[in-house]
Amino acid sequence: MIDLHKTEFDDSYRWIAKNLAEMAEWSNGHRNVAAAISAVADGAKLNVSSANVGLLVYDFTAVQRDRKDKEGKTLNDRVIESLAKVGVGPERIRFKGTTKGLTI
């Protein structure tokens, strides 16, 4: 899978790295970017042979998180159910209400 889509992975990671580097510049020194991310943003070659892909869900309130829909399912339930259909288990999903203090 990774070999088949290596170019797309590389392009995607580079795009994200560039965005992270740019956001760090906006912070006036309050946010730093790891050297590896800066290197990728500047064009360093990626060496990806395996992946630990997950989903980070953030920027939601406790009410949004805990509210049940007409079927009695929460946001967490819906996300887990949807991703299970494509083979992503709940251990790969992280819910964080706010990005404050978030470290990836």
Coordinates of N, CA and C in Angstrom, one line a residue:
M1 N 0.8 -1.2 0.0 CA 0.0 0.0 0.0 C 0.9 1.3 0.0
I2 N 1.9 1.3 0.9 CA 2.7 2.5 1.0 C 3.5 2.6 -0.3
D3 N 4.1 1.5 -0.8 CA 4.9 1.6 -2.1 C 4.0 2.1 -3.2
L4 N 2.8 1.6 -3.3 CA 1.9 2.0 -4.4 C 1.6 3.5 -4.4
H5 N 1.5 4.1 -3.2 CA 1.1 5.5 -3.1 C 2.2 6.4 -2.5
K6 N 3.4 6.0 -2.7 CA 4.5 6.7 -2.1 C 4.6 8.2 -2.5
T7 N 4.3 8.5 -3.7 CA 4.4 9.9 -4.2 C 3.3 10.7 -3.5
E8 N 2.1 10.1 -3.4 CA 1.0 10.8 -2.7 C 1.3 11.0 -1.2
F9 N 1.9 10.0 -0.6 CA 2.3 10.2 0.8 C 3.3 11.3 1.0
D10 N 4.3 11.3 0.1 CA 5.4 12.3 0.2 C 4.8 13.7 0.0
D11 N 4.0 13.8 -1.0 CA 3.4 15.1 -1.3 C 2.5 15.6 -0.1
S12 N 1.7 14.7 0.4 CA 0.9 15.1 1.5 C 1.7 15.5 2.8
Y13 N 2.7 14.7 3.1 CA 3.5 15.0 4.3 C 4.3 16.3 4.1
R14 N 4.8 16.6 2.9 CA 5.5 17.8 2.6 C 4.5 19.0 2.7
W15 N 3.3 18.9 2.3 CA 2.3 19.9 2.3 C 2.0 20.3 3.8
I16 N 1.8 19.2 4.6 CA 1.6 19.4 6.0 C 2.8 20.1 6.7
A17 N 4.0 19.6 6.4 CA 5.2 20.1 7.0 C 5.3 21.6 6.7
K18 N 5.1 22.0 5.5 CA 5.2 23.4 5.1 C 4.1 24.2 5.9
N19 N 2.9 23.7 6.0 CA 1.9 24.4 6.8 C 2.3 24.6 8.2
L20 N 2.9 23.5 8.8 CA 3.3 23.6 10.2 C 4.4 24.6 10.4
A21 N 5.4 24.6 9.5 CA 6.5 25.6 9.5 C 5.9 27.0 9.4
E22 N 5.0 27.2 8.5 CA 4.4 28.5 8.3 C 3.7 29.0 9.5
M23 N 2.9 28.1 10.1 CA 2.1 28.5 11.3 C 3.1 28.8 12.5
A24 N 4.2 28.1 12.6 CA 5.2 28.4 13.6 C 5.8 29.8 13.4
E25 N 6.0 30.2 12.2 CA 6.4 31.6 11.9 C 5.4 32.6 12.4
W26 N 4.1 32.3 12.2 CA 3.1 33.3 12.7 C 3.1 33.5 14.2
S27 N 3.6 32.5 14.9 CA 3.5 32.5 16.4 C 4.5 33.4 17.1
N28 N 5.3 34.1 16.3 CA 6.3 35.0 16.9 C 7.2 34.3 18.0
G29 N 7.6 33.1 17.7 CA 8.5 32.3 18.6 C 7.8 31.5 19.6
H30 N 6.4 31.5 19.7 CA 5.7 30.8 20.7 C 5.6 29.3 20.4
R31 N 5.7 29.0 19.1 CA 5.6 27.6 18.6 C 6.8 27.3 17.8
N32 N 7.4 26.1 18.1 CA 8.6 25.7 17.3 C 8.2 24.4 16.5
V33 N 8.9 24.2 15.5 CA 8.7 23.1 14.6 C 10.0 22.2 14.8
A34 N 9.7 20.9 14.9 CA 10.9 19.9 15.1 C 11.7 20.0 13.8
A35 N 13.0 19.7 14.0 CA 14.0 19.8 12.9 C 13.6 18.9 11.8
A36 N 13.0 17.7 12.1 CA 12.6 16.8 11.0 C 11.5 17.4 10.2
I37 N 10.6 18.1 10.8 CA 9.5 18.7 10.1 C 10.0 19.8 9.2
S38 N 10.9 20.6 9.7 CA 11.5 21.7 8.9 C 12.2 21.1 7.7
A39 N 13.0 20.1 8.0 CA 13.7 19.4 6.9 C 12.8 19.0 5.8
V40 N 11.7 18.3 6.1 CA 10.7 17.9 5.1 C 10.1 19.1 4.4
A41 N 9.8 20.1 5.1 CA 9.2 21.3 4.5 C 10.2 21.9 3.5
D42 N 11.5 21.8 3.8 CA 12.5 22.3 2.9 C 12.9 21.4 1.8
G43 N 12.2 20.2 1.7 CA 12.5 19.3 0.6 C 13.2 18.0 0.9
A44 N 13.5 17.8 2.2 CA 14.2 16.5 2.5 C 13.4 15.3 2.1
K45 N 14.2 14.3 1.7 CA 13.5 13.0 1.3 C 12.9 12.3 2.5
L46 N 11.7 11.8 2.3 CA 11.0 11.0 3.3 C 11.5 9.5 3.2
N47 N 11.5 8.9 4.3 CA 11.9 7.4 4.3 C 10.7 6.7 5.0
V48 N 9.7 6.5 4.3 CA 8.5 5.8 5.0 C 8.4 4.4 4.5
S49 N 8.5 3.4 5.4 CA 8.4 2.0 5.0 C 7.2 1.4 5.6
S50 N 6.7 2.0 6.7 CA 5.5 1.5 7.3 C 4.7 2.7 7.9
A51 N 3.5 2.5 8.2 CA 2.7 3.7 8.7 C 1.9 3.3 9.9
N52 N 1.7 4.2 10.8 CA 0.9 4.1 11.9 C -0.1 5.3 11.8
V53 N -1.1 5.1 11.0 CA -2.1 6.1 10.6 C -3.2 6.2 11.6
G54 N -3.6 7.4 12.0 CA -4.7 7.5 12.9 C -5.5 8.8 12.6
L55 N -6.4 9.1 13.4 CA -7.2 10.3 13.3 C -7.3 11.0 14.6
L56 N -7.0 12.3 14.5 CA -7.1 13.2 15.7 C -8.4 14.1 15.4
V57 N -9.3 14.0 16.3 CA -10.5 14.8 16.2 C -10.5 15.8 17.3
Y58 N -10.6 17.1 16.9 CA -10.4 18.2 17.9 C -11.4 19.3 17.5
D59 N -11.4 20.3 18.4 CA -12.2 21.5 18.2 C -13.7 21.3 18.3
F60 N -14.1 20.6 19.4 CA -15.5 20.3 19.6 C -15.7 20.6 21.1
T61 N -17.0 20.8 21.5 CA -17.3 21.1 22.8 C -17.8 19.8 23.5
A62 N -17.9 19.8 24.8 CA -18.4 18.6 25.6 C -19.8 18.3 25.1
V63 N -20.6 19.3 24.9 CA -22.0 19.1 24.5 C -22.0 18.4 23.1
Q64 N -21.2 18.8 22.2 CA -21.1 18.2 20.9 C -20.6 16.7 21.0
R65 N -19.6 16.5 21.9 CA -19.1 15.2 22.1 C -20.1 14.2 22.7
D66 N -20.8 14.7 23.7 CA -21.7 13.9 24.5 C -23.2 13.8 23.9
R67 N -23.5 14.7 23.1 CA -24.9 14.7 22.6 C -25.2 13.5 21.7
K68 N -26.3 12.9 21.9 CA -26.7 11.7 21.1 C -27.6 12.1 20.0
D69 N -27.4 11.4 18.9 CA -28.3 11.7 17.8 C -29.6 10.9 17.9
K70 N -30.4 10.9 16.9 CA -31.7 10.2 17.0 C -31.6 8.7 17.1
E71 N -30.4 8.2 16.8 CA -30.2 6.7 17.0 C -29.4 6.4 18.3
G72 N -29.2 7.5 19.1 CA -28.6 7.3 20.4 C -27.1 7.2 20.3
K73 N -26.5 7.6 19.2 CA -25.0 7.5 19.1 C -24.4 8.9 19.3
T74 N -23.2 8.9 19.9 CA -22.4 10.1 20.1 C -21.5 10.3 19.0
L75 N -20.8 11.5 19.0 CA -19.8 11.8 18.0 C -18.7 10.7 18.0
N76 N -18.3 10.3 19.1 CA -17.3 9.2 19.3 C -17.8 7.9 18.6
D77 N -19.0 7.6 18.9 CA -19.6 6.4 18.3 C -19.6 6.4 16.8
R78 N -20.0 7.6 16.3 CA -20.2 7.7 14.8 C -18.8 7.6 14.1
V79 N -17.8 8.3 14.7 CA -16.5 8.2 14.1 C -15.9 6.8 14.1
I80 N -16.0 6.2 15.3 CA -15.5 4.8 15.4 C -16.2 3.9 14.4
E81 N -17.5 4.0 14.3 CA -18.3 3.2 13.4 C -17.9 3.4 12.0
S82 N -17.7 4.7 11.6 CA -17.4 5.0 10.2 C -16.0 4.4 9.8
L83 N -15.0 4.6 10.7 CA -13.7 4.2 10.4 C -13.5 2.7 10.5
A84 N -14.4 2.0 11.2 CA -14.3 0.5 11.3 C -14.6 0.0 9.9
K85 N -15.4 0.7 9.1 CA -15.8 0.2 7.8 C -14.6 0.2 6.8
V86 N -13.6 0.9 7.2 CA -12.4 0.9 6.3 C -11.2 0.3 7.0
G87 N -11.5 -0.4 8.1 CA -10.4 -1.1 8.8 C -9.6 -0.4 9.8
V88 N -10.1 0.8 10.3 CA -9.3 1.6 11.3 C -10.0 1.4 12.6
G89 N -9.3 0.8 13.6 CA -9.9 0.5 14.9 C -9.9 1.7 15.8
P90 N -10.6 1.6 16.9 CA -10.7 2.7 17.8 C -9.4 3.1 18.5
E91 N -8.4 2.2 18.5 CA -7.1 2.5 19.1 C -6.4 3.6 18.3
R92 N -6.8 3.8 17.1 CA -6.2 4.8 16.2 C -6.9 6.1 16.2
I93 N -7.8 6.3 17.1 CA -8.6 7.6 17.1 C -8.4 8.3 18.4
R94 N -8.1 9.6 18.4 CA -7.9 10.4 19.6 C -8.8 11.6 19.5
F95 N -9.6 11.7 20.6 CA -10.5 12.9 20.7 C -9.9 13.9 21.7
K96 N -9.7 15.1 21.2 CA -9.2 16.2 22.0 C -10.1 17.4 21.8
G97 N -10.8 17.9 22.8 CA -11.7 19.0 22.6 C -11.1 20.2 22.1
T98 N -9.9 20.5 22.5 CA -9.3 21.8 22.1 C -7.8 21.5 21.7
T99 N -7.3 22.4 20.9 CA -5.9 22.2 20.5 C -4.9 22.8 21.6
K100 N -5.4 23.4 22.6 CA -4.5 24.0 23.6 C -3.7 22.8 24.3
G101 N -2.4 23.0 24.3 CA -1.5 22.0 24.8 C -1.3 20.8 24.0
L102 N -1.9 20.8 22.8 CA -1.8 19.6 22.0 C -0.4 19.4 21.4
T103 N 0.2 18.2 21.6 CA 1.5 17.8 21.1 C 1.3 16.6 20.2
I104 N 1.8 16.6 19.0 CA 1.7 15.5 18.1 C 3.1 14.9 18.0

